[in-house]
Amino acid sequence: NVDTVFSVGTPLFAMLFIAVIGLIIFVAVRNYRKAKSAGFDPLTLETELMARAANSAMLAPEKSLEDKLAELDSLHSRGIITRDEYLQARRDALSV
């Protein structure tokens, strides 16, 4: 009978709906607390992570050979790397 289906189905649906809402709230609270304990602002976490990814070296375009050699020349002329380090790095850059 249709009345029986509605009389059993409606409370069952309501309980399931409340359980799903409760689960969503539980997960949101756990994520909020985890982000806070990790030192992030939970309300801006996604934006912070996207900004870090955008500024990471992994997403940066690869330097040209000319740029790499110019950087090596600069490091050597400023005394940051020795002549041997300079020559080795230059060989490595040219062998790629």
Coordinates of N, CA and C in Angstrom, one line a residue:
N1 N 0.8 -1.2 0.0 CA 0.0 0.0 0.0 C 0.9 1.2 0.0
V2 N 0.4 2.3 -0.7 CA 1.2 3.5 -0.8 C 1.4 4.2 0.5
D3 N 0.3 4.2 1.3 CA 0.4 4.8 2.6 C 1.5 4.2 3.5
T4 N 1.7 2.9 3.4 CA 2.7 2.2 4.2 C 4.1 2.5 3.8
V5 N 4.2 2.7 2.4 CA 5.5 3.1 1.9 C 5.9 4.4 2.4
F6 N 5.0 5.4 2.3 CA 5.3 6.7 2.8 C 5.4 6.8 4.3
S7 N 4.7 6.0 5.1 CA 4.8 6.1 6.5 C 6.1 5.5 7.0
V8 N 6.7 4.5 6.3 CA 8.0 3.9 6.6 C 9.1 4.7 5.9
G9 N 8.9 5.1 4.7 CA 9.9 5.7 3.9 C 10.3 7.1 4.3
T10 N 9.3 7.9 4.8 CA 9.6 9.3 5.2 C 10.5 9.3 6.4
P11 N 10.2 8.6 7.5 CA 11.1 8.7 8.6 C 12.5 8.1 8.3
L12 N 12.5 7.1 7.4 CA 13.8 6.5 7.0 C 14.6 7.5 6.2
F13 N 14.0 8.2 5.3 CA 14.7 9.2 4.5 C 15.1 10.3 5.4
A14 N 14.3 10.7 6.4 CA 14.7 11.8 7.3 C 15.9 11.4 8.2
M15 N 15.9 10.2 8.6 CA 17.1 9.7 9.4 C 18.3 9.7 8.6
L16 N 18.2 9.2 7.4 CA 19.4 9.2 6.5 C 19.9 10.6 6.1
F17 N 18.9 11.5 5.9 CA 19.3 12.9 5.6 C 20.0 13.5 6.8
I18 N 19.5 13.3 8.0 CA 20.2 13.8 9.2 C 21.6 13.2 9.4
A19 N 21.7 11.9 9.1 CA 23.0 11.3 9.2 C 24.0 11.8 8.2
V20 N 23.6 12.1 7.0 CA 24.5 12.6 6.0 C 24.9 14.1 6.4
I21 N 24.0 14.9 6.8 CA 24.3 16.2 7.3 C 25.3 16.2 8.5
G22 N 25.0 15.3 9.4 CA 25.9 15.1 10.5 C 27.3 14.7 10.1
L23 N 27.4 13.8 9.1 CA 28.7 13.4 8.6 C 29.5 14.6 7.9
I24 N 28.7 15.4 7.2 CA 29.3 16.5 6.5 C 29.9 17.5 7.6
I25 N 29.1 17.7 8.6 CA 29.6 18.7 9.7 C 30.8 18.1 10.4
F26 N 30.7 16.8 10.7 CA 31.9 16.1 11.4 C 33.1 16.3 10.6
V27 N 33.1 16.0 9.3 CA 34.2 16.1 8.4 C 34.7 17.5 8.3
A28 N 33.8 18.5 8.2 CA 34.2 19.9 8.1 C 34.9 20.3 9.4
V29 N 34.4 19.9 10.5 CA 35.1 20.3 11.8 C 36.4 19.7 11.9
R30 N 36.6 18.4 11.6 CA 37.9 17.7 11.6 C 38.9 18.4 10.7
N31 N 38.5 18.7 9.5 CA 39.4 19.4 8.6 C 39.8 20.8 9.1
Y32 N 38.8 21.5 9.7 CA 39.1 22.8 10.2 C 40.1 22.7 11.4
R33 N 39.9 21.8 12.3 CA 40.9 21.6 13.4 C 42.3 21.2 12.9
K34 N 42.3 20.3 11.9 CA 43.6 19.8 11.4 C 44.3 20.9 10.7
A35 N 43.7 21.8 9.9 CA 44.3 22.9 9.3 C 44.8 23.9 10.3
K36 N 44.0 24.2 11.4 CA 44.4 25.1 12.4 C 45.7 24.6 13.1
S37 N 45.7 23.3 13.5 CA 46.8 22.7 14.2 C 48.1 22.7 13.3
A38 N 47.9 22.7 12.0 CA 49.1 22.7 11.1 C 49.6 24.1 10.8
G39 N 48.9 25.1 11.4 CA 49.3 26.5 11.3 C 48.7 27.2 10.1
F40 N 47.7 26.7 9.5 CA 47.0 27.3 8.3 C 45.7 28.0 8.8
D41 N 45.3 28.9 8.0 CA 44.0 29.5 8.2 C 43.0 28.7 7.4
P42 N 42.1 28.0 8.1 CA 41.2 27.0 7.4 C 40.3 27.7 6.3
L43 N 40.1 29.0 6.5 CA 39.2 29.7 5.6 C 39.9 30.1 4.3
T44 N 41.2 30.1 4.3 CA 42.0 30.5 3.1 C 43.0 29.4 2.7
L45 N 42.8 28.2 3.2 CA 43.8 27.1 3.0 C 43.9 26.8 1.5
E46 N 42.9 26.7 0.8 CA 42.9 26.4 -0.6 C 43.7 27.4 -1.4
T47 N 43.4 28.7 -1.1 CA 44.1 29.8 -1.8 C 45.6 29.8 -1.4
E48 N 45.9 29.5 -0.2 CA 47.3 29.5 0.2 C 48.1 28.4 -0.5
L49 N 47.5 27.2 -0.6 CA 48.1 26.1 -1.3 C 48.2 26.3 -2.8
M50 N 47.3 27.0 -3.4 CA 47.4 27.3 -4.8 C 48.5 28.3 -5.0
A51 N 48.6 29.3 -4.1 CA 49.6 30.3 -4.3 C 51.0 29.7 -4.1
R52 N 51.2 28.8 -3.2 CA 52.4 28.1 -3.0 C 52.8 27.2 -4.2
A53 N 51.8 26.6 -4.8 CA 52.1 25.7 -6.0 C 52.4 26.6 -7.1
A54 N 51.8 27.7 -7.3 CA 52.1 28.6 -8.4 C 53.5 29.2 -8.3
N55 N 53.9 29.4 -7.1 CA 55.3 30.0 -6.9 C 56.4 29.0 -6.7
S56 N 56.0 27.7 -6.8 CA 57.0 26.7 -6.6 C 58.0 26.6 -7.8
A57 N 59.1 26.0 -7.6 CA 60.1 25.9 -8.6 C 59.7 24.8 -9.6
M58 N 58.9 23.9 -9.1 CA 58.4 22.8 -10.0 C 57.6 23.3 -11.2
L59 N 56.9 24.4 -11.0 CA 56.0 24.9 -12.0 C 56.7 26.0 -12.8
A60 N 57.9 26.4 -12.4 CA 58.6 27.5 -13.1 C 59.1 26.9 -14.4
P61 N 59.2 27.8 -15.4 CA 59.7 27.3 -16.7 C 61.2 27.0 -16.6
E62 N 61.6 26.0 -17.3 CA 63.0 25.6 -17.3 C 63.9 26.7 -17.9
K63 N 65.0 27.0 -17.2 CA 66.0 28.0 -17.7 C 66.6 27.5 -19.0
S64 N 66.9 28.5 -19.9 CA 67.6 28.1 -21.1 C 69.0 27.9 -20.8
L65 N 69.7 27.2 -21.7 CA 71.1 27.0 -21.6 C 71.9 28.3 -21.4
E66 N 71.5 29.3 -22.2 CA 72.2 30.6 -22.1 C 72.0 31.2 -20.7
D67 N 70.8 31.1 -20.1 CA 70.6 31.6 -18.8 C 71.4 30.8 -17.7
K68 N 71.5 29.5 -17.9 CA 72.2 28.7 -16.9 C 73.7 29.1 -16.9
L69 N 74.2 29.2 -18.2 CA 75.7 29.6 -18.3 C 75.9 31.0 -17.8
A70 N 75.0 31.9 -18.0 CA 75.2 33.3 -17.5 C 75.1 33.3 -15.9
E71 N 74.3 32.4 -15.4 CA 74.2 32.3 -13.9 C 75.5 31.8 -13.4
L72 N 76.0 30.7 -14.0 CA 77.3 30.2 -13.6 C 78.4 31.2 -13.7
D73 N 78.5 32.0 -14.8 CA 79.5 33.0 -14.9 C 79.4 34.0 -13.8
S74 N 78.2 34.4 -13.4 CA 78.0 35.4 -12.4 C 78.4 34.8 -11.0
L75 N 78.1 33.6 -10.8 CA 78.5 32.9 -9.5 C 80.0 32.9 -9.4
H76 N 80.6 32.5 -10.5 CA 82.1 32.4 -10.5 C 82.8 33.8 -10.3
S77 N 82.3 34.7 -11.1 CA 82.9 36.1 -11.0 C 82.7 36.7 -9.6
R78 N 81.6 36.4 -8.9 CA 81.4 36.9 -7.6 C 82.1 36.1 -6.5
G79 N 82.8 35.0 -6.9 CA 83.5 34.2 -5.9 C 82.7 33.3 -5.1
I80 N 81.4 33.0 -5.5 CA 80.5 32.1 -4.8 C 80.9 30.7 -5.0
I81 N 81.4 30.4 -6.3 CA 81.8 29.0 -6.6 C 83.3 29.1 -7.1
T82 N 84.0 28.0 -6.8 CA 85.4 28.0 -7.2 C 85.5 27.7 -8.7
R83 N 86.7 27.8 -9.2 CA 86.9 27.6 -10.7 C 86.6 26.1 -11.0
D84 N 87.0 25.2 -10.2 CA 86.7 23.8 -10.4 C 85.2 23.5 -10.4
E85 N 84.5 24.1 -9.4 CA 83.0 24.0 -9.4 C 82.4 24.6 -10.6
Y86 N 82.9 25.7 -11.0 CA 82.4 26.4 -12.2 C 82.6 25.5 -13.5
L87 N 83.8 25.0 -13.6 CA 84.0 24.2 -14.8 C 83.2 22.9 -14.8
Q88 N 83.0 22.3 -13.6 CA 82.2 21.1 -13.5 C 80.7 21.4 -13.9
A89 N 80.2 22.4 -13.3 CA 78.8 22.8 -13.5 C 78.6 23.2 -15.0
R90 N 79.6 23.8 -15.6 CA 79.5 24.2 -17.0 C 79.5 22.9 -17.9
R91 N 80.3 22.0 -17.5 CA 80.3 20.7 -18.3 C 79.0 20.0 -18.2
D92 N 78.5 20.0 -16.9 CA 77.2 19.3 -16.7 C 76.0 20.0 -17.5
A93 N 76.1 21.3 -17.5 CA 75.0 22.1 -18.2 C 75.1 21.8 -19.7
L94 N 76.3 21.8 -20.2 CA 76.5 21.6 -21.7 C 76.3 20.1 -22.1
S95 N 76.4 19.2 -21.2 CA 76.2 17.8 -21.6 C 74.7 17.4 -21.6
V96 N 73.8 18.2 -21.1 CA 72.4 17.9 -21.1 C 71.8 18.0 -22.4

